[in-house]
Amino acid sequence: MKYIYICLTLTLISLSNFAQASDDFKISGFATLSAVKTNKQDIEFIQNNTLPSGADDHWSFDNDTVLGIQGQYQISDKLSGVVQLLSRRNYKNNYQPSLDWAYISYKYNPNLRLRAGRFVSPVFLGSDTRNVNYSNVWVRPVIDLYSQATINNIDGVDAIYSNFIGDGDVSYQIQAYAGKFDKLYFPGKSYIKFHHMAGLVGTVQYDSWTFRAGYMNAQHSTISAEGDYVPGDMRMLVSTDYQLGLSIDPQSDNCAVGACSDVVPNADDVFSIIQRKRRPFNLTSLAVVYDNGSYFGQFEWAHRKADSALSNGIAAYGMVGYRFDSLTPYVGYSYAKSLTENFELDVDADLKASLDSQVVGLGSEPLDTYVVRNSSSRSNTITAGLRWDFYKKMALKMQFDSFRPLNNDGLATGGSGFLNLTNETLSATGKNIIVSTVSLDIIF
C-alpha cells in the first residue's frame, strides 16, 4: 500500500503542474497553535497516548499544535484525488510529516461515491475533523471518549450513499468501509496492527437535528519493539482484592514453581485471551446533535469491545453552548469507564495452599478464586470554554477541564489523556487535575 500512496502523491504533484492556471487543482490547509498546562507537577496531560511526554504545571506548546496541508485534483467530472500531509508531534517526539489521507474518489452517480486509498476511519462523530480544530467548538476532541480508539485512518475502500426522503426535509447518508492499518506506533516503538477493519455508519438530518450511529468490527495485535506480542506474561492474583500471586509465562512453560500446565492447567487458554494477538477491537457509537445556529448541543456515546488485556470500555459526553455573534461559550461533561474482567485460573492444590497461607498471613481468610484481571479505571471530566471568532477563518479559544479520577488500579488512567509520574494511583491523589488550554485555530 505504501507504494500506491507514493505513486498517488507523485501523480497529484505532477498533475498540479498542469492545473495551476485552472480550478481543477486546489490547495487548502489548517493549523493550530496551542498552549497547555496542568495544576500538577508530576502529572502530565497528553493529547493522545502516542505521545512520549505531556504538559505539566508549565506551559507546553506541543500537545495540540498541528499543521495540515491538503491537495485535491479534479481529474474528470467523476474522478478526483486527495492527498493530505499532517505534521504534529509523534511517538518519536518530532514533527515529521505523515501521509494522513491519500485516496482516489469516483462519483458513480449523484448519490453514490466510491473511494480507495487512505482515508479517515469514521468511528466517531468528529473523526473527519479530529485534527481540524477550527471546525469544532472545543480545543480538542473529548479525551474521555476519543481515547477509546486512537486510530484515525484506514487503508482500504469505502462507499458513501446520500439521498433525501420525501420532499427533502430529511436527508440521510450511509457509509460502508473495509480495510486495515499496518502500524500505529507508540513511544518505545511498540505498535498496534489492525489486521482488518470493516464498518457501517448511518447519519440522518432533519431540521436542526442530526442523528448518527456507527459500528466497526476489527481485529488487532499489540506488538513490542522487539517484535513480541503484548503482554508477554500475565499476573495471577489471589481474588480481586490482593496482588499476591505469580507471573505466568505459558510460552516458556515456566510458572516459577513448575510447568504451567501442571500448576495452572488452563493457563494457555486464559493467556490466549489476555494476550493482544489478533483480538477483537469492535466499536459501537451513537450521537445526537442539535444546532439551530444560536443554541447547540451534542451527545455522543461509545462502547469498545476488546476482550483481552485491553479492557472493554464505555465513554460518553454531552456539551451545550450558545453563539453570541463572534463569542461562543460552552460547557460539557464526559465520562469513561473500563469494564474490568476477571479470568479465573484453575490452580494446583499445593500452589493454592501456598498462596492461601500468604493471604492468611495478612489477616484474611483463604479465598477460592484465582484470577487474571485486565485494567480497571473510571473517571469524569467537567469542561468550560470560550471560542472567539475574531477574524475570518481564525478562532481563539480558552478551555478548562477538571478531570476527576474515580478509581484506578495502575499508574495511568487507562487512556484518558494523562501520564502519571508519581508512585501512587491517580485516584489516590484525591484531587481533580485541572488542564488549562489556550489555542489559535486557522483554516486556509
Short mmCIF file of C-alpha atoms in Angstrom, two decimals:
data_model
loop_
_atom_site.label_atom_id
_atom_site.label_comp_id
_atom_site.label_asym_id
_atom_site.label_seq_id
_atom_site.Cartn_x
_atom_site.Cartn_y
_atom_site.Cartn_z
CA MET A 1 0.00 0.00 0.00
CA LYS A 2 2.81 2.45 0.75
CA TYR A 3 3.98 2.28 -2.87
CA ILE A 4 0.45 3.09 -4.03
CA TYR A 5 0.45 6.18 -1.77
CA ILE A 6 3.84 7.31 -3.02
CA CYS A 7 2.69 6.95 -6.62
CA LEU A 8 -0.56 8.75 -5.87
CA THR A 9 1.26 11.63 -4.18
CA LEU A 10 3.73 12.00 -7.06
CA THR A 11 0.90 11.79 -9.58
CA LEU A 12 -1.05 14.59 -7.90
CA ILE A 13 2.06 16.75 -7.66
CA SER A 14 2.74 16.20 -11.35
CA LEU A 15 -0.86 16.85 -12.32
CA SER A 16 -0.87 20.04 -10.28
CA ASN A 17 1.76 21.48 -12.59
CA PHE A 18 -0.80 21.32 -15.38
CA ALA A 19 -3.62 22.70 -13.25
CA GLN A 20 -2.16 25.85 -11.76
CA ALA A 21 -4.00 28.04 -14.24
CA SER A 22 -7.35 26.32 -13.72
CA ASP A 23 -9.77 25.49 -10.94
CA ASP A 24 -9.04 21.75 -11.15
CA PHE A 25 -6.32 21.78 -8.52
CA LYS A 26 -6.94 23.21 -5.06
CA ILE A 27 -4.71 23.61 -2.01
CA SER A 28 -6.17 24.06 1.48
CA GLY A 29 -4.92 23.62 4.98
CA PHE A 30 -5.40 24.07 8.69
CA ALA A 31 -3.24 24.83 11.71
CA THR A 32 -3.45 25.03 15.48
CA LEU A 33 -1.03 26.73 17.84
CA SER A 34 -1.83 25.61 21.36
CA ALA A 35 -0.52 26.19 24.88
CA VAL A 36 -1.43 23.70 27.64
CA LYS A 37 -0.63 23.29 31.34
CA THR A 38 -1.95 21.34 34.33
CA ASN A 39 -2.05 22.14 38.03
CA LYS A 40 0.22 19.16 38.83
CA GLN A 41 4.00 18.98 38.70
CA ASP A 42 4.15 15.20 38.37
CA ILE A 43 1.05 14.51 36.24
CA GLU A 44 1.34 15.28 32.55
CA PHE A 45 -1.52 15.79 30.12
CA ILE A 46 -1.19 14.22 26.66
CA GLN A 47 -3.45 14.90 23.69
CA ASN A 48 -3.30 11.21 22.73
CA ASN A 49 -1.46 8.16 24.03
CA THR A 50 1.07 8.04 21.19
CA LEU A 51 2.94 10.99 22.75
CA PRO A 52 6.05 10.24 24.86
CA SER A 53 5.52 13.18 27.22
CA GLY A 54 2.97 15.84 28.04
CA ALA A 55 2.28 19.15 29.71
CA ASP A 56 2.79 19.59 33.47
CA ASP A 57 2.45 22.77 35.54
CA HIS A 58 4.45 24.74 32.96
CA TRP A 59 3.02 25.89 29.63
CA SER A 60 3.68 23.46 26.81
CA PHE A 61 3.17 24.22 23.13
CA ASP A 62 3.49 20.76 21.61
CA ASN A 63 0.34 18.89 22.66
CA ASP A 64 -2.32 20.11 20.24
CA THR A 65 -0.16 22.12 17.84
CA VAL A 66 -0.67 20.79 14.31
CA LEU A 67 -0.26 21.77 10.65
CA GLY A 68 -2.10 20.09 7.79
CA ILE A 69 -1.86 20.66 4.03
CA GLN A 70 -4.34 19.14 1.59
CA GLY A 71 -4.23 18.97 -2.20
CA GLN A 72 -7.24 18.00 -4.30
CA TYR A 73 -7.16 17.46 -8.05
CA GLN A 74 -10.31 17.08 -10.15
CA ILE A 75 -9.13 14.61 -12.78
CA SER A 76 -12.51 14.44 -14.53
CA ASP A 77 -16.18 15.08 -13.80
CA LYS A 78 -16.34 11.81 -11.86
CA LEU A 79 -12.77 11.17 -10.74
CA SER A 80 -10.68 13.12 -8.21
CA GLY A 81 -7.69 12.57 -5.97
CA VAL A 82 -6.90 13.88 -2.48
CA VAL A 83 -3.61 13.92 -0.55
CA GLN A 84 -3.22 15.35 2.96
CA LEU A 85 0.05 15.74 4.84
CA LEU A 86 -0.09 16.17 8.61
CA SER A 87 2.62 17.47 10.91
CA ARG A 88 2.15 17.09 14.66
CA ARG A 89 4.31 15.75 17.47
CA ASN A 90 4.55 11.98 17.30
CA TYR A 91 5.86 8.96 19.21
CA LYS A 92 9.42 9.88 18.18
CA ASN A 93 8.97 13.33 19.76
CA ASN A 94 9.37 15.21 16.48
CA TYR A 95 7.13 16.80 13.87
CA GLN A 96 7.99 14.59 10.92
CA PRO A 97 5.10 14.94 8.43
CA SER A 98 2.96 11.88 7.82
CA LEU A 99 0.63 10.90 4.99
CA ASP A 100 -2.78 11.26 6.64
CA TRP A 101 -5.01 11.00 3.56
CA ALA A 102 -4.26 9.66 0.09
CA TYR A 103 -7.20 8.39 -1.92
CA ILE A 104 -8.91 8.34 -5.28
CA SER A 105 -12.61 9.21 -5.30
CA TYR A 106 -15.06 8.13 -8.03
CA LYS A 107 -18.50 9.72 -8.27
CA TYR A 108 -20.58 6.85 -9.67
CA ASN A 109 -23.75 8.95 -9.74
CA PRO A 110 -25.12 12.00 -7.86
CA ASN A 111 -25.85 9.83 -4.81
CA LEU A 112 -23.01 7.31 -4.69
CA ARG A 113 -19.30 7.97 -4.20
CA LEU A 114 -16.55 5.32 -4.06
CA ARG A 115 -13.07 5.79 -2.60
CA ALA A 116 -9.87 3.75 -2.45
CA GLY A 117 -6.66 4.52 -0.56
CA ARG A 118 -6.05 6.01 2.89
CA PHE A 119 -8.88 7.95 4.49
CA VAL A 120 -10.44 8.63 7.89
CA SER A 121 -11.84 5.67 9.80
CA PRO A 122 -15.28 7.12 10.66
CA VAL A 123 -15.65 5.56 14.09
CA PHE A 124 -16.78 8.74 15.90
CA LEU A 125 -18.90 11.79 15.18
CA GLY A 126 -15.84 14.04 14.91
CA SER A 127 -13.49 11.62 13.16
CA ASP A 128 -13.38 13.60 9.90
CA THR A 129 -12.40 16.81 11.73
CA ARG A 130 -10.38 15.19 14.52
CA ASN A 131 -7.28 17.18 13.54
CA VAL A 132 -9.05 20.29 12.20
CA ASN A 133 -9.70 22.06 15.49
CA TYR A 134 -11.18 25.13 13.77
CA SER A 135 -14.15 23.00 12.69
CA ASN A 136 -15.00 22.16 16.29
CA VAL A 137 -16.16 24.37 19.16
CA TRP A 138 -13.80 22.72 21.63
CA VAL A 139 -9.99 22.95 21.67
CA ARG A 140 -9.63 19.18 21.02
CA PRO A 141 -11.88 16.12 20.70
CA VAL A 142 -13.20 14.96 24.09
CA ILE A 143 -10.38 12.88 25.58
CA ASP A 144 -12.56 10.55 27.66
CA LEU A 145 -14.38 9.30 24.56
CA TYR A 146 -11.91 9.74 21.70
CA SER A 147 -9.11 7.99 23.61
CA GLN A 148 -11.18 4.81 23.37
CA ALA A 149 -9.69 4.47 19.87
CA THR A 150 -6.52 6.36 18.96
CA ILE A 151 -6.70 5.01 15.41
CA ASN A 152 -7.69 7.69 12.90
CA ASN A 153 -7.03 6.14 9.48
CA ILE A 154 -7.78 3.11 7.38
CA ASP A 155 -6.10 1.78 4.23
CA GLY A 156 -8.92 0.35 2.16
CA VAL A 157 -12.11 1.15 0.26
CA ASP A 158 -15.46 2.68 1.10
CA ALA A 159 -18.81 3.55 -0.46
CA ILE A 160 -20.85 6.60 0.57
CA TYR A 161 -24.51 6.85 -0.44
CA SER A 162 -26.52 10.04 0.20
CA ASN A 163 -30.15 10.86 -0.54
CA PHE A 164 -33.35 12.58 0.64
CA ILE A 165 -36.65 11.30 1.96
CA GLY A 166 -39.95 12.73 0.75
CA ASP A 167 -39.82 16.43 -0.13
CA GLY A 168 -36.23 16.74 1.03
CA ASP A 169 -36.86 17.68 4.64
CA VAL A 170 -34.95 14.61 5.75
CA SER A 171 -31.54 13.68 4.36
CA TYR A 172 -29.50 10.60 5.12
CA GLN A 173 -26.10 9.11 4.39
CA ILE A 174 -24.80 5.56 4.64
CA GLN A 175 -21.10 4.75 4.59
CA ALA A 176 -19.65 1.25 4.39
CA TYR A 177 -15.89 0.68 4.58
CA ALA A 178 -13.30 -2.09 4.83
CA GLY A 179 -9.52 -2.25 5.06
CA LYS A 180 -6.67 -2.40 7.55
CA PHE A 181 -3.97 -0.26 9.16
CA ASP A 182 -0.49 -1.70 9.41
CA LYS A 183 1.24 0.05 12.30
CA LEU A 184 0.08 2.65 14.83
CA TYR A 185 3.26 3.42 16.78
CA PHE A 186 3.62 4.31 20.46
CA PRO A 187 6.64 5.56 22.46
CA GLY A 188 9.34 2.91 22.61
CA LYS A 189 8.36 1.71 19.10
CA SER A 190 5.69 -0.71 20.22
CA TYR A 191 2.70 -0.61 17.89
CA ILE A 192 -0.84 -1.78 17.23
CA LYS A 193 -1.58 -3.57 13.98
CA PHE A 194 -5.17 -3.64 12.72
CA HIS A 195 -5.43 -6.82 10.65
CA HIS A 196 -8.85 -5.89 9.35
CA MET A 197 -11.33 -3.07 9.86
CA ALA A 198 -14.86 -3.06 8.50
CA GLY A 199 -17.77 -0.88 9.46
CA LEU A 200 -21.04 0.83 8.70
CA VAL A 201 -22.13 4.37 9.58
CA GLY A 202 -25.58 5.89 9.16
CA THR A 203 -26.47 9.59 9.53
CA VAL A 204 -29.91 11.23 9.38
CA GLN A 205 -30.50 15.01 9.35
CA TYR A 206 -33.83 16.72 9.95
CA ASP A 207 -34.21 20.45 10.51
CA SER A 208 -31.73 21.31 13.32
CA TRP A 209 -31.22 17.67 14.34
CA THR A 210 -28.57 15.16 13.35
CA PHE A 211 -28.62 11.51 14.40
CA ARG A 212 -25.67 9.19 13.84
CA ALA A 213 -24.94 5.51 14.54
CA GLY A 214 -21.79 3.57 13.70
CA TYR A 215 -20.21 0.18 14.17
CA MET A 216 -16.70 -1.08 13.40
CA ASN A 217 -15.61 -4.71 13.55
CA ALA A 218 -11.83 -5.03 13.73
CA GLN A 219 -9.07 -7.39 14.80
CA HIS A 220 -5.86 -6.10 16.33
CA SER A 221 -2.50 -7.12 17.77
CA THR A 222 -0.17 -5.19 20.05
CA ILE A 223 3.49 -5.85 19.32
CA SER A 224 6.55 -4.73 21.30
CA ALA A 225 9.61 -3.05 19.82
CA GLU A 226 11.31 -6.46 19.93
CA GLY A 227 8.55 -7.98 17.80
CA ASP A 228 6.80 -9.93 20.59
CA TYR A 229 3.07 -9.90 21.24
CA VAL A 230 1.97 -7.91 24.31
CA PRO A 231 1.68 -8.84 27.11
CA GLY A 232 4.46 -11.41 27.30
CA ASP A 233 3.14 -12.94 30.52
CA MET A 234 0.29 -12.48 32.95
CA ARG A 235 -0.06 -11.84 36.67
CA MET A 236 -2.11 -14.33 38.62
CA LEU A 237 -3.97 -12.68 41.51
CA VAL A 238 -5.44 -14.16 44.66
CA SER A 239 -9.05 -12.93 44.29
CA THR A 240 -9.79 -9.41 43.08
CA ASP A 241 -8.61 -7.82 46.33
CA TYR A 242 -4.97 -8.95 46.53
CA GLN A 243 -1.94 -8.59 44.31
CA LEU A 244 -0.27 -11.74 45.63
CA GLY A 245 0.44 -14.39 43.07
CA LEU A 246 2.81 -15.46 40.32
CA SER A 247 3.91 -14.11 36.96
CA ILE A 248 2.93 -16.79 34.48
CA ASP A 249 4.55 -17.17 31.07
CA PRO A 250 2.86 -20.09 29.33
CA GLN A 251 5.02 -19.56 26.25
CA SER A 252 8.10 -20.62 28.19
CA ASP A 253 6.07 -23.11 30.25
CA ASN A 254 7.59 -21.60 33.38
CA CYS A 255 5.40 -20.74 36.35
CA ALA A 256 8.28 -20.27 38.82
CA VAL A 257 7.35 -23.38 40.81
CA GLY A 258 6.91 -25.77 37.92
CA ALA A 259 5.47 -26.27 34.48
CA CYS A 260 2.43 -24.06 33.86
CA SER A 261 0.42 -26.99 32.53
CA ASP A 262 0.94 -28.75 35.88
CA VAL A 263 0.26 -25.95 38.36
CA VAL A 264 -2.25 -23.93 36.26
CA PRO A 265 -3.85 -26.31 33.75
CA ASN A 266 -5.88 -23.64 31.93
CA ALA A 267 -3.05 -21.06 31.77
CA ASP A 268 -2.74 -21.40 27.99
CA ASP A 269 -6.47 -20.87 27.47
CA VAL A 270 -6.54 -17.71 29.59
CA PHE A 271 -3.32 -16.40 28.05
CA SER A 272 -4.73 -16.79 24.54
CA ILE A 273 -7.45 -14.35 25.59
CA ILE A 274 -5.31 -11.92 27.59
CA GLN A 275 -2.55 -11.58 25.02
CA ARG A 276 -3.39 -8.99 22.39
CA LYS A 277 -2.75 -11.27 19.46
CA ARG A 278 -5.46 -10.98 16.79
CA ARG A 279 -8.02 -9.99 19.43
CA PRO A 280 -11.24 -8.03 18.76
CA PHE A 281 -11.33 -4.24 18.59
CA ASN A 282 -15.00 -3.51 17.97
CA LEU A 283 -16.53 -0.06 18.40
CA THR A 284 -20.18 0.95 18.62
CA SER A 285 -21.11 4.63 18.72
CA LEU A 286 -24.25 6.76 18.88
CA ALA A 287 -24.55 10.54 18.59
CA VAL A 288 -27.25 13.23 18.61
CA VAL A 289 -26.66 16.87 17.65
CA TYR A 290 -28.98 19.87 17.85
CA ASP A 291 -27.88 23.17 16.29
CA ASN A 292 -30.25 25.97 15.28
CA GLY A 293 -27.48 28.47 14.61
CA SER A 294 -27.63 30.01 18.09
CA TYR A 295 -28.22 27.22 20.59
CA PHE A 296 -26.37 23.97 20.11
CA GLY A 297 -25.82 20.76 21.97
CA GLN A 298 -24.49 17.32 21.25
CA PHE A 299 -24.25 13.95 22.93
CA GLU A 300 -22.07 11.01 21.96
CA TRP A 301 -21.68 7.52 23.43
CA ALA A 302 -19.26 4.73 22.54
CA HIS A 303 -18.56 1.16 23.59
CA ARG A 304 -15.26 -0.61 22.91
CA LYS A 305 -15.08 -4.40 22.96
CA ALA A 306 -11.54 -5.78 23.12
CA ASP A 307 -11.81 -8.95 25.26
CA SER A 308 -8.11 -9.00 26.16
CA ALA A 309 -5.58 -7.29 28.43
CA LEU A 310 -7.10 -4.16 26.92
CA SER A 311 -10.37 -3.84 28.80
CA ASN A 312 -13.72 -3.31 27.22
CA GLY A 313 -14.82 0.25 27.84
CA ILE A 314 -17.66 2.74 27.64
CA ALA A 315 -17.48 6.51 27.37
CA ALA A 316 -19.87 9.38 26.75
CA TYR A 317 -20.04 13.17 26.74
CA GLY A 318 -22.59 15.92 26.49
CA MET A 319 -21.96 19.56 25.53
CA VAL A 320 -24.16 22.66 25.20
CA GLY A 321 -23.40 26.22 24.17
CA TYR A 322 -24.72 29.46 22.72
CA ARG A 323 -23.35 31.75 19.99
CA PHE A 324 -23.26 35.45 20.87
CA ASP A 325 -22.18 36.80 17.49
CA SER A 326 -18.42 36.06 17.47
CA LEU A 327 -18.33 34.65 21.02
CA THR A 328 -19.34 31.08 21.85
CA PRO A 329 -19.29 29.94 25.49
CA TYR A 330 -19.84 26.23 26.11
CA VAL A 331 -19.84 23.68 28.92
CA GLY A 332 -19.60 19.90 28.87
CA TYR A 333 -19.37 16.73 30.90
CA SER A 334 -17.68 13.47 29.91
CA TYR A 335 -17.24 10.05 31.47
CA ALA A 336 -15.08 6.99 30.80
CA LYS A 337 -15.03 3.55 32.39
CA SER A 338 -13.14 0.36 31.68
CA LEU A 339 -15.30 -2.75 32.02
CA THR A 340 -12.93 -4.86 34.09
CA GLU A 341 -12.96 -8.61 33.52
CA ASN A 342 -11.65 -11.39 35.76
CA PHE A 343 -10.41 -14.53 34.02
CA GLU A 344 -10.47 -17.39 36.52
CA LEU A 345 -7.49 -19.78 36.73
CA ASP A 346 -7.51 -23.42 37.80
CA VAL A 347 -4.73 -23.68 40.37
CA ASP A 348 -2.96 -26.81 41.59
CA ALA A 349 -3.90 -27.69 45.19
CA ASP A 350 -0.31 -27.37 46.53
CA LEU A 351 0.17 -23.98 44.90
CA LYS A 352 -3.19 -22.83 46.18
CA ALA A 353 -2.25 -23.81 49.73
CA SER A 354 0.96 -21.79 49.45
CA LEU A 355 -0.85 -18.71 48.18
CA ASP A 356 -3.62 -19.10 50.76
CA SER A 357 -1.03 -19.07 53.52
CA GLN A 358 0.27 -15.70 52.31
CA VAL A 359 -3.23 -14.24 52.34
CA VAL A 360 -3.84 -15.62 55.84
CA GLY A 361 -0.59 -14.00 56.88
CA LEU A 362 -2.22 -10.67 56.09
CA GLY A 363 -5.06 -11.47 58.47
CA SER A 364 -7.56 -12.60 55.86
CA GLU A 365 -9.37 -15.82 55.27
CA PRO A 366 -8.24 -18.07 52.37
CA LEU A 367 -10.14 -17.37 49.15
CA ASP A 368 -11.01 -19.81 46.42
CA THR A 369 -10.75 -17.55 43.37
CA TYR A 370 -7.51 -17.08 41.45
CA VAL A 371 -7.75 -14.71 38.51
CA VAL A 372 -6.04 -12.69 35.85
CA ARG A 373 -7.59 -9.24 35.62
CA ASN A 374 -7.30 -6.55 32.98
CA SER A 375 -7.24 -2.82 33.70
CA SER A 376 -9.74 -1.02 35.90
CA SER A 377 -10.29 2.72 35.64
CA ARG A 378 -13.13 5.19 35.92
CA SER A 379 -13.10 8.97 35.53
CA ASN A 380 -15.14 12.01 34.62
CA THR A 381 -14.35 15.48 33.32
CA ILE A 382 -16.15 18.83 33.59
CA THR A 383 -15.33 21.27 30.79
CA ALA A 384 -15.91 25.00 30.32
CA GLY A 385 -14.65 27.05 27.42
CA LEU A 386 -14.99 30.15 25.25
CA ARG A 387 -14.46 30.44 21.49
CA TRP A 388 -13.87 33.83 19.84
CA ASP A 389 -14.08 34.05 16.05
CA PHE A 390 -12.14 37.30 15.96
CA TYR A 391 -11.23 37.21 12.27
CA LYS A 392 -12.23 35.41 9.10
CA LYS A 393 -11.14 31.74 9.27
CA MET A 394 -9.45 32.29 12.65
CA ALA A 395 -10.62 31.40 16.14
CA LEU A 396 -9.10 31.92 19.57
CA LYS A 397 -10.19 29.51 22.30
CA MET A 398 -9.78 29.10 26.04
CA GLN A 399 -10.81 25.88 27.76
CA PHE A 400 -10.58 24.49 31.29
CA ASP A 401 -11.01 20.78 32.01
CA SER A 402 -11.42 19.41 35.53
CA PHE A 403 -10.53 15.71 35.38
CA ARG A 404 -11.58 13.50 38.29
CA PRO A 405 -10.04 10.00 38.60
CA LEU A 406 -12.62 7.91 40.46
CA ASN A 407 -10.69 4.65 40.72
CA ASN A 408 -7.62 3.18 39.07
CA ASP A 409 -5.52 0.05 39.51
CA GLY A 410 -2.38 1.29 37.81
CA LEU A 411 -0.21 4.35 37.39
CA ALA A 412 -2.02 5.55 34.28
CA THR A 413 -5.67 6.37 33.70
CA GLY A 414 -6.48 3.78 31.07
CA GLY A 415 -6.11 6.08 28.08
CA SER A 416 -7.85 9.22 29.32
CA GLY A 417 -5.03 11.59 28.49
CA PHE A 418 -2.54 11.57 31.37
CA LEU A 419 0.93 10.30 32.21
CA ASN A 420 1.40 9.71 35.92
CA LEU A 421 4.94 10.24 37.24
CA THR A 422 4.01 9.60 40.88
CA ASN A 423 4.26 6.35 42.83
CA GLU A 424 0.54 6.23 43.55
CA THR A 425 -2.60 5.84 41.52
CA LEU A 426 -4.28 8.97 40.24
CA SER A 427 -7.40 8.31 42.32
CA ALA A 428 -5.23 8.20 45.46
CA THR A 429 -4.35 11.88 44.99
CA GLY A 430 -7.91 12.74 46.00
CA LYS A 431 -7.92 15.90 43.91
CA ASN A 432 -9.04 16.98 40.47
CA ILE A 433 -6.49 17.55 37.72
CA ILE A 434 -7.08 20.90 36.02
CA VAL A 435 -6.00 21.26 32.39
CA SER A 436 -5.86 24.82 31.02
CA THR A 437 -5.61 25.38 27.26
CA VAL A 438 -5.32 28.43 25.02
CA SER A 439 -5.31 27.78 21.27
CA LEU A 440 -5.36 29.62 17.97
CA ASP A 441 -7.05 27.74 15.11
CA ILE A 442 -6.75 28.67 11.43
CA ILE A 443 -8.01 27.28 8.15
CA PHE A 444 -6.77 28.49 4.75
#
